[in-house]
Amino acid sequence: MRLYFITGADAIHQIMSWKEPERLLSLCDFVAVTRPGYQKNQMFEEIGEIQEKYASRIHYMEVPALAISSSDIRTRAQRGMPIQYLLPQEVEDYIHKFGLYQNERKDEVKFMLPIEVMQEKLQSALSVKRYIHTMGVSEEAVRLAEIYGTQADRQKAKVAGLLHDCAKDYPKELRQRFCKEYKVKMDDILEQQPDLIHPFLGAEVAKREYKIKDEDILNAIRYHTTGRAGMSVLEKIVFIADYIEPNREQFEGLDEARRLAYLDLDMAMRFILEQTIEFVKERGRLLHPLSLEALEYYKNR
Ligand SMILES: [Fe+2]
Ligand SMILES: [Fe+2]
């Protein structure tokens, strides 16, 4: 018996992003159904590429009147828009009865600036090297959030990762001006160790320049260098992602930190704090009390 997976032709473009696409392509044949106005040539190209790569069988079927898309129905259900006549009454009743797709809506995080705009702003505020690091932290944070967080955490992790170093490349004068303007609380250690200012200033810049309102994101930026006791999942994710992101050049302890990060967030926190504190001491730099409090906390977890 042969199984056929009938789907809209647009879904064929996305197959490679599905879970275990090769396995799926070996289990069944796909039937790609086009909707009116669909760019068939592009679809042929796509199918050609997939077929060549996976020797799978994808069939093409033109159904001129089919203008209904399942993803459109899901989006409409998420937004509370009518879905009547787009699917059988029984299915509509079932969706309403069990509140399907509603959770996704609750979990959606809204940002005032589109992420692409944030990226553009960052590109002009950061050196190329720092921007590449930033993208790496964002990717790594999303990967960690996929394991440890909710759908909302993934979106927050992406943005917090992007913005964590947003104030790091400011020239001295600009940094001082912003610190004053945004009332960043200075203490002896920050005065003597200007390196440590960027997470605290970064949180204020994220709030004002990037219009971030979510306190968890702001705290993830604020504590990404020092850490602190009792961090939220997102705070830990950004702290760890900053240390292990894929563009980091190899250093002692990196592989172990990566291993621990995907095993247990608290164990990774403890390990990274220990490494960082040792590194800071070796170089005769000042330790922020928040880091010591954090280490004490994660030692006892
Ligand atoms: Fe940083
Ligand atoms: Fe960083």
PDB file of C-alpha atoms and ligand atoms in Angstrom:
ATOM      1  CA  MET A   1       0.000   0.000   0.000  1.00  0.00           C
ATOM      2  CA  ARG A   2       1.291   3.402  -0.913  1.00  0.00           C
ATOM      3  CA  LEU A   3       0.573   6.450   1.257  1.00  0.00           C
ATOM      4  CA  TYR A   4      -0.077   9.847  -0.268  1.00  0.00           C
ATOM      5  CA  PHE A   5       0.280  13.096   1.624  1.00  0.00           C
ATOM      6  CA  ILE A   6      -1.900  15.684  -0.075  1.00  0.00           C
ATOM      7  CA  THR A   7      -0.936  19.226   0.715  1.00  0.00           C
ATOM      8  CA  GLY A   8      -0.930  22.743  -0.672  1.00  0.00           C
ATOM      9  CA  ALA A   9       1.959  23.340  -3.061  1.00  0.00           C
ATOM     10  CA  ASP A  10       3.280  26.095  -0.798  1.00  0.00           C
ATOM     11  CA  ALA A  11       3.907  23.508   1.920  1.00  0.00           C
ATOM     12  CA  ILE A  12       6.310  21.702  -0.420  1.00  0.00           C
ATOM     13  CA  HIS A  13       8.634  24.694  -0.111  1.00  0.00           C
ATOM     14  CA  GLN A  14       8.683  24.209   3.626  1.00  0.00           C
ATOM     15  CA  ILE A  15       9.158  20.440   3.797  1.00  0.00           C
ATOM     16  CA  MET A  16      12.862  20.781   4.364  1.00  0.00           C
ATOM     17  CA  SER A  17      12.164  22.727   7.557  1.00  0.00           C
ATOM     18  CA  TRP A  18       9.880  19.995   8.916  1.00  0.00           C
ATOM     19  CA  LYS A  19      11.078  17.463  11.446  1.00  0.00           C
ATOM     20  CA  GLU A  20      13.052  14.579   9.822  1.00  0.00           C
ATOM     21  CA  PRO A  21      12.153  15.536   6.241  1.00  0.00           C
ATOM     22  CA  GLU A  22      14.128  12.664   4.709  1.00  0.00           C
ATOM     23  CA  ARG A  23      12.217  10.121   6.762  1.00  0.00           C
ATOM     24  CA  LEU A  24       8.933  11.728   5.801  1.00  0.00           C
ATOM     25  CA  LEU A  25       9.873  11.710   2.137  1.00  0.00           C
ATOM     26  CA  SER A  26      10.730   8.034   2.342  1.00  0.00           C
ATOM     27  CA  LEU A  27       7.423   7.141   4.033  1.00  0.00           C
ATOM     28  CA  CYS A  28       4.991   8.606   1.565  1.00  0.00           C
ATOM     29  CA  ASP A  29       4.496  10.290  -1.768  1.00  0.00           C
ATOM     30  CA  PHE A  30       3.560  13.933  -1.708  1.00  0.00           C
ATOM     31  CA  VAL A  31       0.794  15.375  -3.813  1.00  0.00           C
ATOM     32  CA  ALA A  32       1.282  19.085  -4.273  1.00  0.00           C
ATOM     33  CA  VAL A  33      -1.972  20.854  -4.969  1.00  0.00           C
ATOM     34  CA  THR A  34      -1.836  24.334  -6.435  1.00  0.00           C
ATOM     35  CA  ARG A  35      -4.148  27.199  -5.647  1.00  0.00           C
ATOM     36  CA  PRO A  36      -5.246  29.881  -8.113  1.00  0.00           C
ATOM     37  CA  GLY A  37      -2.493  32.390  -8.830  1.00  0.00           C
ATOM     38  CA  TYR A  38       0.257  30.054  -7.695  1.00  0.00           C
ATOM     39  CA  GLN A  39       3.697  30.389  -9.327  1.00  0.00           C
ATOM     40  CA  LYS A  40       3.939  26.934 -10.846  1.00  0.00           C
ATOM     41  CA  ASN A  41       7.357  27.338 -12.394  1.00  0.00           C
ATOM     42  CA  GLN A  42       8.935  28.061  -9.066  1.00  0.00           C
ATOM     43  CA  MET A  43       7.208  25.032  -7.620  1.00  0.00           C
ATOM     44  CA  PHE A  44       8.556  22.793 -10.387  1.00  0.00           C
ATOM     45  CA  GLU A  45      12.028  24.020  -9.577  1.00  0.00           C
ATOM     46  CA  GLU A  46      11.539  23.327  -5.883  1.00  0.00           C
ATOM     47  CA  ILE A  47      10.161  19.882  -6.513  1.00  0.00           C
ATOM     48  CA  GLY A  48      13.016  19.173  -8.877  1.00  0.00           C
ATOM     49  CA  GLU A  49      15.568  20.049  -6.211  1.00  0.00           C
ATOM     50  CA  ILE A  50      13.924  17.944  -3.537  1.00  0.00           C
ATOM     51  CA  GLN A  51      13.432  15.006  -5.891  1.00  0.00           C
ATOM     52  CA  GLU A  52      17.033  15.107  -6.951  1.00  0.00           C
ATOM     53  CA  LYS A  53      18.231  15.236  -3.388  1.00  0.00           C
ATOM     54  CA  TYR A  54      15.962  12.670  -1.831  1.00  0.00           C
ATOM     55  CA  ALA A  55      14.761  10.649  -4.813  1.00  0.00           C
ATOM     56  CA  SER A  56      11.283  11.012  -3.432  1.00  0.00           C
ATOM     57  CA  ARG A  57       8.128  11.176  -5.419  1.00  0.00           C
ATOM     58  CA  ILE A  58       6.239  14.378  -5.460  1.00  0.00           C
ATOM     59  CA  HIS A  59       3.212  14.656  -7.684  1.00  0.00           C
ATOM     60  CA  TYR A  60       1.536  17.720  -8.955  1.00  0.00           C
ATOM     61  CA  MET A  61      -2.178  18.302  -9.112  1.00  0.00           C
ATOM     62  CA  GLU A  62      -3.909  21.390 -10.302  1.00  0.00           C
ATOM     63  CA  VAL A  63      -7.167  22.240  -8.552  1.00  0.00           C
ATOM     64  CA  PRO A  64      -8.115  25.662  -9.872  1.00  0.00           C
ATOM     65  CA  ALA A  65     -10.934  26.265  -7.401  1.00  0.00           C
ATOM     66  CA  LEU A  66      -9.030  25.433  -4.228  1.00  0.00           C
ATOM     67  CA  ALA A  67      -8.454  28.794  -2.577  1.00  0.00           C
ATOM     68  CA  ILE A  68      -8.501  27.601   1.004  1.00  0.00           C
ATOM     69  CA  SER A  69      -5.312  27.211   2.975  1.00  0.00           C
ATOM     70  CA  SER A  70      -5.002  25.346   6.271  1.00  0.00           C
ATOM     71  CA  SER A  71      -2.402  27.765   7.590  1.00  0.00           C
ATOM     72  CA  ASP A  72      -4.744  30.630   6.745  1.00  0.00           C
ATOM     73  CA  ILE A  73      -7.524  28.896   8.702  1.00  0.00           C
ATOM     74  CA  ARG A  74      -5.200  28.406  11.683  1.00  0.00           C
ATOM     75  CA  THR A  75      -4.124  32.044  11.604  1.00  0.00           C
ATOM     76  CA  ARG A  76      -7.756  33.161  11.406  1.00  0.00           C
ATOM     77  CA  ALA A  77      -8.633  30.911  14.364  1.00  0.00           C
ATOM     78  CA  GLN A  78      -5.692  32.341  16.324  1.00  0.00           C
ATOM     79  CA  ARG A  79      -6.893  35.874  15.678  1.00  0.00           C
ATOM     80  CA  GLY A  80     -10.507  35.050  16.495  1.00  0.00           C
ATOM     81  CA  MET A  81     -11.626  35.749  12.898  1.00  0.00           C
ATOM     82  CA  PRO A  82     -14.542  33.814  11.318  1.00  0.00           C
ATOM     83  CA  ILE A  83     -13.640  30.485   9.707  1.00  0.00           C
ATOM     84  CA  GLN A  84     -17.144  29.543   8.642  1.00  0.00           C
ATOM     85  CA  TYR A  85     -17.476  27.938   5.152  1.00  0.00           C
ATOM     86  CA  LEU A  86     -13.718  27.378   4.972  1.00  0.00           C
ATOM     87  CA  LEU A  87     -14.068  23.925   6.500  1.00  0.00           C
ATOM     88  CA  PRO A  88     -16.844  21.491   7.437  1.00  0.00           C
ATOM     89  CA  GLN A  89     -19.117  22.656  10.247  1.00  0.00           C
ATOM     90  CA  GLU A  90     -18.105  19.715  12.474  1.00  0.00           C
ATOM     91  CA  VAL A  91     -14.440  20.691  12.226  1.00  0.00           C
ATOM     92  CA  GLU A  92     -15.215  24.308  13.007  1.00  0.00           C
ATOM     93  CA  ASP A  93     -17.259  23.231  16.048  1.00  0.00           C
ATOM     94  CA  TYR A  94     -14.394  21.039  17.178  1.00  0.00           C
ATOM     95  CA  ILE A  95     -11.867  23.896  16.870  1.00  0.00           C
ATOM     96  CA  HIS A  96     -14.106  26.181  18.943  1.00  0.00           C
ATOM     97  CA  LYS A  97     -15.017  23.510  21.489  1.00  0.00           C
ATOM     98  CA  PHE A  98     -11.404  22.678  22.324  1.00  0.00           C
ATOM     99  CA  GLY A  99     -10.028  26.179  21.778  1.00  0.00           C
ATOM    100  CA  LEU A 100      -7.508  24.869  19.236  1.00  0.00           C
ATOM    101  CA  TYR A 101      -4.752  27.263  18.129  1.00  0.00           C
ATOM    102  CA  GLN A 102      -5.749  29.709  20.884  1.00  0.00           C
ATOM    103  CA  ASN A 103      -2.682  28.975  22.996  1.00  0.00           C
ATOM    104  CA  GLU A 104      -0.416  30.012  20.181  1.00  0.00           C
ATOM    105  CA  ARG A 105      -2.096  33.388  20.204  1.00  0.00           C
ATOM    106  CA  LYS A 106      -1.654  33.831  23.961  1.00  0.00           C
ATOM    107  CA  ASP A 107       1.970  32.873  23.594  1.00  0.00           C
ATOM    108  CA  GLU A 108       2.759  35.362  20.877  1.00  0.00           C
ATOM    109  CA  VAL A 109       5.046  38.190  21.940  1.00  0.00           C
ATOM    110  CA  LYS A 110       4.530  41.552  20.314  1.00  0.00           C
ATOM    111  CA  PHE A 111       7.471  43.875  19.793  1.00  0.00           C
ATOM    112  CA  MET A 112       7.010  47.511  18.889  1.00  0.00           C
ATOM    113  CA  LEU A 113       9.843  47.443  16.368  1.00  0.00           C
ATOM    114  CA  PRO A 114      10.013  44.614  13.822  1.00  0.00           C
ATOM    115  CA  ILE A 115      13.028  42.371  14.407  1.00  0.00           C
ATOM    116  CA  GLU A 116      14.489  43.367  11.002  1.00  0.00           C
ATOM    117  CA  VAL A 117      14.473  47.022  12.088  1.00  0.00           C
ATOM    118  CA  MET A 118      16.223  46.091  15.334  1.00  0.00           C
ATOM    119  CA  GLN A 119      18.859  44.238  13.296  1.00  0.00           C
ATOM    120  CA  GLU A 120      19.421  47.248  11.046  1.00  0.00           C
ATOM    121  CA  LYS A 121      19.857  49.535  14.044  1.00  0.00           C
ATOM    122  CA  LEU A 122      22.275  47.065  15.611  1.00  0.00           C
ATOM    123  CA  GLN A 123      24.306  46.807  12.447  1.00  0.00           C
ATOM    124  CA  SER A 124      25.000  50.508  12.584  1.00  0.00           C
ATOM    125  CA  ALA A 125      25.679  50.499  16.343  1.00  0.00           C
ATOM    126  CA  LEU A 126      28.044  47.522  16.450  1.00  0.00           C
ATOM    127  CA  SER A 127      31.320  46.476  14.876  1.00  0.00           C
ATOM    128  CA  VAL A 128      31.052  43.684  12.296  1.00  0.00           C
ATOM    129  CA  LYS A 129      32.634  41.247  14.721  1.00  0.00           C
ATOM    130  CA  ARG A 130      30.226  42.142  17.496  1.00  0.00           C
ATOM    131  CA  TYR A 131      27.254  41.930  15.144  1.00  0.00           C
ATOM    132  CA  ILE A 132      28.281  38.413  14.106  1.00  0.00           C
ATOM    133  CA  HIS A 133      28.650  37.486  17.792  1.00  0.00           C
ATOM    134  CA  THR A 134      25.231  38.977  18.479  1.00  0.00           C
ATOM    135  CA  MET A 135      23.603  36.889  15.745  1.00  0.00           C
ATOM    136  CA  GLY A 136      25.324  33.813  17.181  1.00  0.00           C
ATOM    137  CA  VAL A 137      24.027  34.541  20.687  1.00  0.00           C
ATOM    138  CA  SER A 138      20.521  35.038  19.317  1.00  0.00           C
ATOM    139  CA  GLU A 139      20.594  31.704  17.434  1.00  0.00           C
ATOM    140  CA  GLU A 140      22.050  29.820  20.377  1.00  0.00           C
ATOM    141  CA  ALA A 141      19.510  31.382  22.760  1.00  0.00           C
ATOM    142  CA  VAL A 142      16.653  30.241  20.516  1.00  0.00           C
ATOM    143  CA  ARG A 143      18.089  26.704  20.448  1.00  0.00           C
ATOM    144  CA  LEU A 144      18.259  26.634  24.235  1.00  0.00           C
ATOM    145  CA  ALA A 145      14.746  28.090  24.526  1.00  0.00           C
ATOM    146  CA  GLU A 146      13.472  25.303  22.261  1.00  0.00           C
ATOM    147  CA  ILE A 147      14.600  22.872  24.934  1.00  0.00           C
ATOM    148  CA  TYR A 148      13.981  24.765  28.157  1.00  0.00           C
ATOM    149  CA  GLY A 149      11.363  27.396  27.372  1.00  0.00           C
ATOM    150  CA  THR A 150       7.936  28.080  25.943  1.00  0.00           C
ATOM    151  CA  GLN A 151       7.076  29.389  22.496  1.00  0.00           C
ATOM    152  CA  ALA A 152       7.111  32.905  24.003  1.00  0.00           C
ATOM    153  CA  ASP A 153      10.576  32.284  25.463  1.00  0.00           C
ATOM    154  CA  ARG A 154      11.876  31.436  21.984  1.00  0.00           C
ATOM    155  CA  GLN A 155      10.783  34.788  20.616  1.00  0.00           C
ATOM    156  CA  LYS A 156      12.103  36.589  23.671  1.00  0.00           C
ATOM    157  CA  ALA A 157      15.388  34.671  23.501  1.00  0.00           C
ATOM    158  CA  LYS A 158      15.850  35.721  19.889  1.00  0.00           C
ATOM    159  CA  VAL A 159      15.431  39.407  20.723  1.00  0.00           C
ATOM    160  CA  ALA A 160      17.302  39.342  24.049  1.00  0.00           C
ATOM    161  CA  GLY A 161      20.208  37.588  22.292  1.00  0.00           C
ATOM    162  CA  LEU A 162      20.205  40.195  19.544  1.00  0.00           C
ATOM    163  CA  LEU A 163      20.168  43.126  21.951  1.00  0.00           C
ATOM    164  CA  HIS A 164      22.370  41.835  24.784  1.00  0.00           C
ATOM    165  CA  ASP A 165      25.462  43.785  23.628  1.00  0.00           C
ATOM    166  CA  CYS A 166      23.589  46.690  22.009  1.00  0.00           C
ATOM    167  CA  ALA A 167      25.484  49.272  24.115  1.00  0.00           C
ATOM    168  CA  LYS A 168      28.877  47.600  24.047  1.00  0.00           C
ATOM    169  CA  ASP A 169      30.499  49.437  21.160  1.00  0.00           C
ATOM    170  CA  TYR A 170      29.526  52.980  22.121  1.00  0.00           C
ATOM    171  CA  PRO A 171      32.494  55.336  22.240  1.00  0.00           C
ATOM    172  CA  LYS A 172      33.355  56.512  25.765  1.00  0.00           C
ATOM    173  CA  GLU A 173      31.691  59.934  25.486  1.00  0.00           C
ATOM    174  CA  LEU A 174      28.443  58.494  24.152  1.00  0.00           C
ATOM    175  CA  ARG A 175      28.431  55.838  26.844  1.00  0.00           C
ATOM    176  CA  GLN A 176      28.887  58.459  29.553  1.00  0.00           C
ATOM    177  CA  ARG A 177      26.184  60.653  28.088  1.00  0.00           C
ATOM    178  CA  PHE A 178      23.678  57.818  27.853  1.00  0.00           C
ATOM    179  CA  CYS A 179      24.527  56.613  31.361  1.00  0.00           C
ATOM    180  CA  LYS A 180      23.628  60.043  32.666  1.00  0.00           C
ATOM    181  CA  GLU A 181      20.576  60.511  30.485  1.00  0.00           C
ATOM    182  CA  TYR A 182      19.187  57.029  31.209  1.00  0.00           C
ATOM    183  CA  LYS A 183      20.138  57.214  34.916  1.00  0.00           C
ATOM    184  CA  VAL A 184      22.251  54.072  34.997  1.00  0.00           C
ATOM    185  CA  LYS A 185      23.169  53.517  38.619  1.00  0.00           C
ATOM    186  CA  MET A 186      26.939  53.619  38.889  1.00  0.00           C
ATOM    187  CA  ASP A 187      28.914  52.047  41.695  1.00  0.00           C
ATOM    188  CA  ASP A 188      32.631  51.759  42.506  1.00  0.00           C
ATOM    189  CA  ILE A 189      33.070  48.629  40.459  1.00  0.00           C
ATOM    190  CA  LEU A 190      31.362  50.022  37.364  1.00  0.00           C
ATOM    191  CA  GLU A 191      33.432  53.216  37.661  1.00  0.00           C
ATOM    192  CA  GLN A 192      36.648  51.234  37.782  1.00  0.00           C
ATOM    193  CA  GLN A 193      35.616  48.583  35.299  1.00  0.00           C
ATOM    194  CA  PRO A 194      33.783  50.292  32.407  1.00  0.00           C
ATOM    195  CA  ASP A 195      33.518  46.910  30.628  1.00  0.00           C
ATOM    196  CA  LEU A 196      30.821  45.999  33.117  1.00  0.00           C
ATOM    197  CA  ILE A 197      28.633  48.980  32.274  1.00  0.00           C
ATOM    198  CA  HIS A 198      27.366  47.726  28.910  1.00  0.00           C
ATOM    199  CA  PRO A 199      24.807  45.183  30.240  1.00  0.00           C
ATOM    200  CA  PHE A 200      23.212  47.739  32.583  1.00  0.00           C
ATOM    201  CA  LEU A 201      23.269  50.490  29.992  1.00  0.00           C
ATOM    202  CA  GLY A 202      22.191  47.962  27.326  1.00  0.00           C
ATOM    203  CA  ALA A 203      18.968  47.230  29.209  1.00  0.00           C
ATOM    204  CA  GLU A 204      18.138  50.957  29.249  1.00  0.00           C
ATOM    205  CA  VAL A 205      19.023  51.365  25.575  1.00  0.00           C
ATOM    206  CA  ALA A 206      16.886  48.325  24.696  1.00  0.00           C
ATOM    207  CA  LYS A 207      13.980  49.875  26.568  1.00  0.00           C
ATOM    208  CA  ARG A 208      14.251  53.324  25.013  1.00  0.00           C
ATOM    209  CA  GLU A 209      15.839  52.893  21.603  1.00  0.00           C
ATOM    210  CA  TYR A 210      14.502  49.447  20.749  1.00  0.00           C
ATOM    211  CA  LYS A 211      11.154  49.920  22.560  1.00  0.00           C
ATOM    212  CA  ILE A 212      11.389  46.700  24.579  1.00  0.00           C
ATOM    213  CA  LYS A 213       8.841  46.616  27.372  1.00  0.00           C
ATOM    214  CA  ASP A 214       9.198  43.033  28.540  1.00  0.00           C
ATOM    215  CA  GLU A 215      10.962  43.039  31.927  1.00  0.00           C
ATOM    216  CA  ASP A 216      12.287  39.511  31.466  1.00  0.00           C
ATOM    217  CA  ILE A 217      14.077  40.508  28.247  1.00  0.00           C
ATOM    218  CA  LEU A 218      15.449  43.645  29.901  1.00  0.00           C
ATOM    219  CA  ASN A 219      16.732  41.624  32.855  1.00  0.00           C
ATOM    220  CA  ALA A 220      18.298  39.047  30.542  1.00  0.00           C
ATOM    221  CA  ILE A 221      20.266  41.906  28.962  1.00  0.00           C
ATOM    222  CA  ARG A 222      21.002  43.546  32.335  1.00  0.00           C
ATOM    223  CA  TYR A 223      22.480  40.416  33.938  1.00  0.00           C
ATOM    224  CA  HIS A 224      24.102  38.737  30.935  1.00  0.00           C
ATOM    225  CA  THR A 225      27.629  39.477  32.182  1.00  0.00           C
ATOM    226  CA  THR A 226      27.464  39.351  35.974  1.00  0.00           C
ATOM    227  CA  GLY A 227      24.602  36.890  36.380  1.00  0.00           C
ATOM    228  CA  ARG A 228      22.675  37.097  39.638  1.00  0.00           C
ATOM    229  CA  ALA A 229      21.067  34.781  42.150  1.00  0.00           C
ATOM    230  CA  GLY A 230      17.723  33.259  41.142  1.00  0.00           C
ATOM    231  CA  MET A 231      17.793  34.045  37.443  1.00  0.00           C
ATOM    232  CA  SER A 232      14.759  33.380  35.204  1.00  0.00           C
ATOM    233  CA  VAL A 233      15.005  30.740  32.466  1.00  0.00           C
ATOM    234  CA  LEU A 234      15.444  33.479  29.862  1.00  0.00           C
ATOM    235  CA  GLU A 235      18.171  35.222  31.878  1.00  0.00           C
ATOM    236  CA  LYS A 236      20.100  31.952  32.168  1.00  0.00           C
ATOM    237  CA  ILE A 237      19.617  31.189  28.485  1.00  0.00           C
ATOM    238  CA  VAL A 238      21.092  34.529  27.364  1.00  0.00           C
ATOM    239  CA  PHE A 239      23.939  34.353  29.898  1.00  0.00           C
ATOM    240  CA  ILE A 240      24.887  30.859  28.694  1.00  0.00           C
ATOM    241  CA  ALA A 241      24.331  31.589  24.987  1.00  0.00           C
ATOM    242  CA  ASP A 242      26.717  34.546  25.266  1.00  0.00           C
ATOM    243  CA  TYR A 243      29.413  32.144  26.465  1.00  0.00           C
ATOM    244  CA  ILE A 244      28.868  29.252  24.067  1.00  0.00           C
ATOM    245  CA  GLU A 245      27.562  30.845  20.839  1.00  0.00           C
ATOM    246  CA  PRO A 246      28.832  29.110  17.683  1.00  0.00           C
ATOM    247  CA  ASN A 247      31.117  31.937  16.522  1.00  0.00           C
ATOM    248  CA  ARG A 248      33.235  31.841  19.690  1.00  0.00           C
ATOM    249  CA  GLU A 249      36.812  30.873  19.030  1.00  0.00           C
ATOM    250  CA  GLN A 250      37.908  27.795  20.931  1.00  0.00           C
ATOM    251  CA  PHE A 251      38.981  28.382  24.562  1.00  0.00           C
ATOM    252  CA  GLU A 252      39.431  26.175  27.581  1.00  0.00           C
ATOM    253  CA  GLY A 253      36.110  25.136  29.042  1.00  0.00           C
ATOM    254  CA  LEU A 254      34.038  26.002  25.960  1.00  0.00           C
ATOM    255  CA  ASP A 255      33.228  22.389  25.051  1.00  0.00           C
ATOM    256  CA  GLU A 256      32.305  21.544  28.626  1.00  0.00           C
ATOM    257  CA  ALA A 257      30.069  24.620  28.863  1.00  0.00           C
ATOM    258  CA  ARG A 258      28.349  23.574  25.614  1.00  0.00           C
ATOM    259  CA  ARG A 259      27.843  20.042  26.909  1.00  0.00           C
ATOM    260  CA  LEU A 260      26.379  21.246  30.219  1.00  0.00           C
ATOM    261  CA  ALA A 261      24.160  23.838  28.553  1.00  0.00           C
ATOM    262  CA  TYR A 262      22.197  21.093  26.808  1.00  0.00           C
ATOM    263  CA  LEU A 263      22.127  18.927  29.935  1.00  0.00           C
ATOM    264  CA  ASP A 264      21.081  21.296  32.707  1.00  0.00           C
ATOM    265  CA  LEU A 265      20.919  25.098  32.771  1.00  0.00           C
ATOM    266  CA  ASP A 266      21.870  25.422  36.454  1.00  0.00           C
ATOM    267  CA  MET A 267      24.910  23.177  36.061  1.00  0.00           C
ATOM    268  CA  ALA A 268      25.983  25.260  33.073  1.00  0.00           C
ATOM    269  CA  MET A 269      25.457  28.447  35.095  1.00  0.00           C
ATOM    270  CA  ARG A 270      27.662  27.189  37.896  1.00  0.00           C
ATOM    271  CA  PHE A 271      30.397  26.056  35.523  1.00  0.00           C
ATOM    272  CA  ILE A 272      30.448  29.306  33.531  1.00  0.00           C
ATOM    273  CA  LEU A 273      30.391  31.462  36.677  1.00  0.00           C
ATOM    274  CA  GLU A 274      33.322  29.512  38.113  1.00  0.00           C
ATOM    275  CA  GLN A 275      35.265  29.849  34.860  1.00  0.00           C
ATOM    276  CA  THR A 276      34.505  33.554  34.558  1.00  0.00           C
ATOM    277  CA  ILE A 277      35.358  34.348  38.166  1.00  0.00           C
ATOM    278  CA  GLU A 278      38.659  32.500  37.833  1.00  0.00           C
ATOM    279  CA  PHE A 279      39.422  34.377  34.602  1.00  0.00           C
ATOM    280  CA  VAL A 280      38.624  37.739  36.220  1.00  0.00           C
ATOM    281  CA  LYS A 281      40.791  36.955  39.264  1.00  0.00           C
ATOM    282  CA  GLU A 282      43.721  35.790  37.124  1.00  0.00           C
ATOM    283  CA  ARG A 283      43.710  39.090  35.297  1.00  0.00           C
ATOM    284  CA  GLY A 284      43.504  41.074  38.524  1.00  0.00           C
ATOM    285  CA  ARG A 285      40.189  42.588  37.527  1.00  0.00           C
ATOM    286  CA  LEU A 286      37.398  43.465  39.926  1.00  0.00           C
ATOM    287  CA  LEU A 287      34.616  41.008  40.551  1.00  0.00           C
ATOM    288  CA  HIS A 288      31.076  42.242  40.703  1.00  0.00           C
ATOM    289  CA  PRO A 289      29.276  41.133  43.897  1.00  0.00           C
ATOM    290  CA  LEU A 290      26.338  39.946  41.763  1.00  0.00           C
ATOM    291  CA  SER A 291      28.604  37.264  40.228  1.00  0.00           C
ATOM    292  CA  LEU A 292      29.680  36.016  43.648  1.00  0.00           C
ATOM    293  CA  GLU A 293      26.068  35.910  44.806  1.00  0.00           C
ATOM    294  CA  ALA A 294      25.145  34.057  41.642  1.00  0.00           C
ATOM    295  CA  LEU A 295      27.911  31.477  42.116  1.00  0.00           C
ATOM    296  CA  GLU A 296      26.887  30.927  45.731  1.00  0.00           C
ATOM    297  CA  TYR A 297      23.304  30.409  44.556  1.00  0.00           C
ATOM    298  CA  TYR A 298      24.073  27.994  41.708  1.00  0.00           C
ATOM    299  CA  LYS A 299      26.571  26.019  43.803  1.00  0.00           C
ATOM    300  CA  ASN A 300      23.707  25.041  46.045  1.00  0.00           C
ATOM    301  CA  ARG A 301      21.243  24.084  43.361  1.00  0.00           C
TER     302      ARG A 301
HETATM  303 FE    FE B   1      28.233  41.493  26.736  1.00  0.00          FE
HETATM  304 FE    FE B   2      28.166  39.212  24.255  1.00  0.00          FE
END
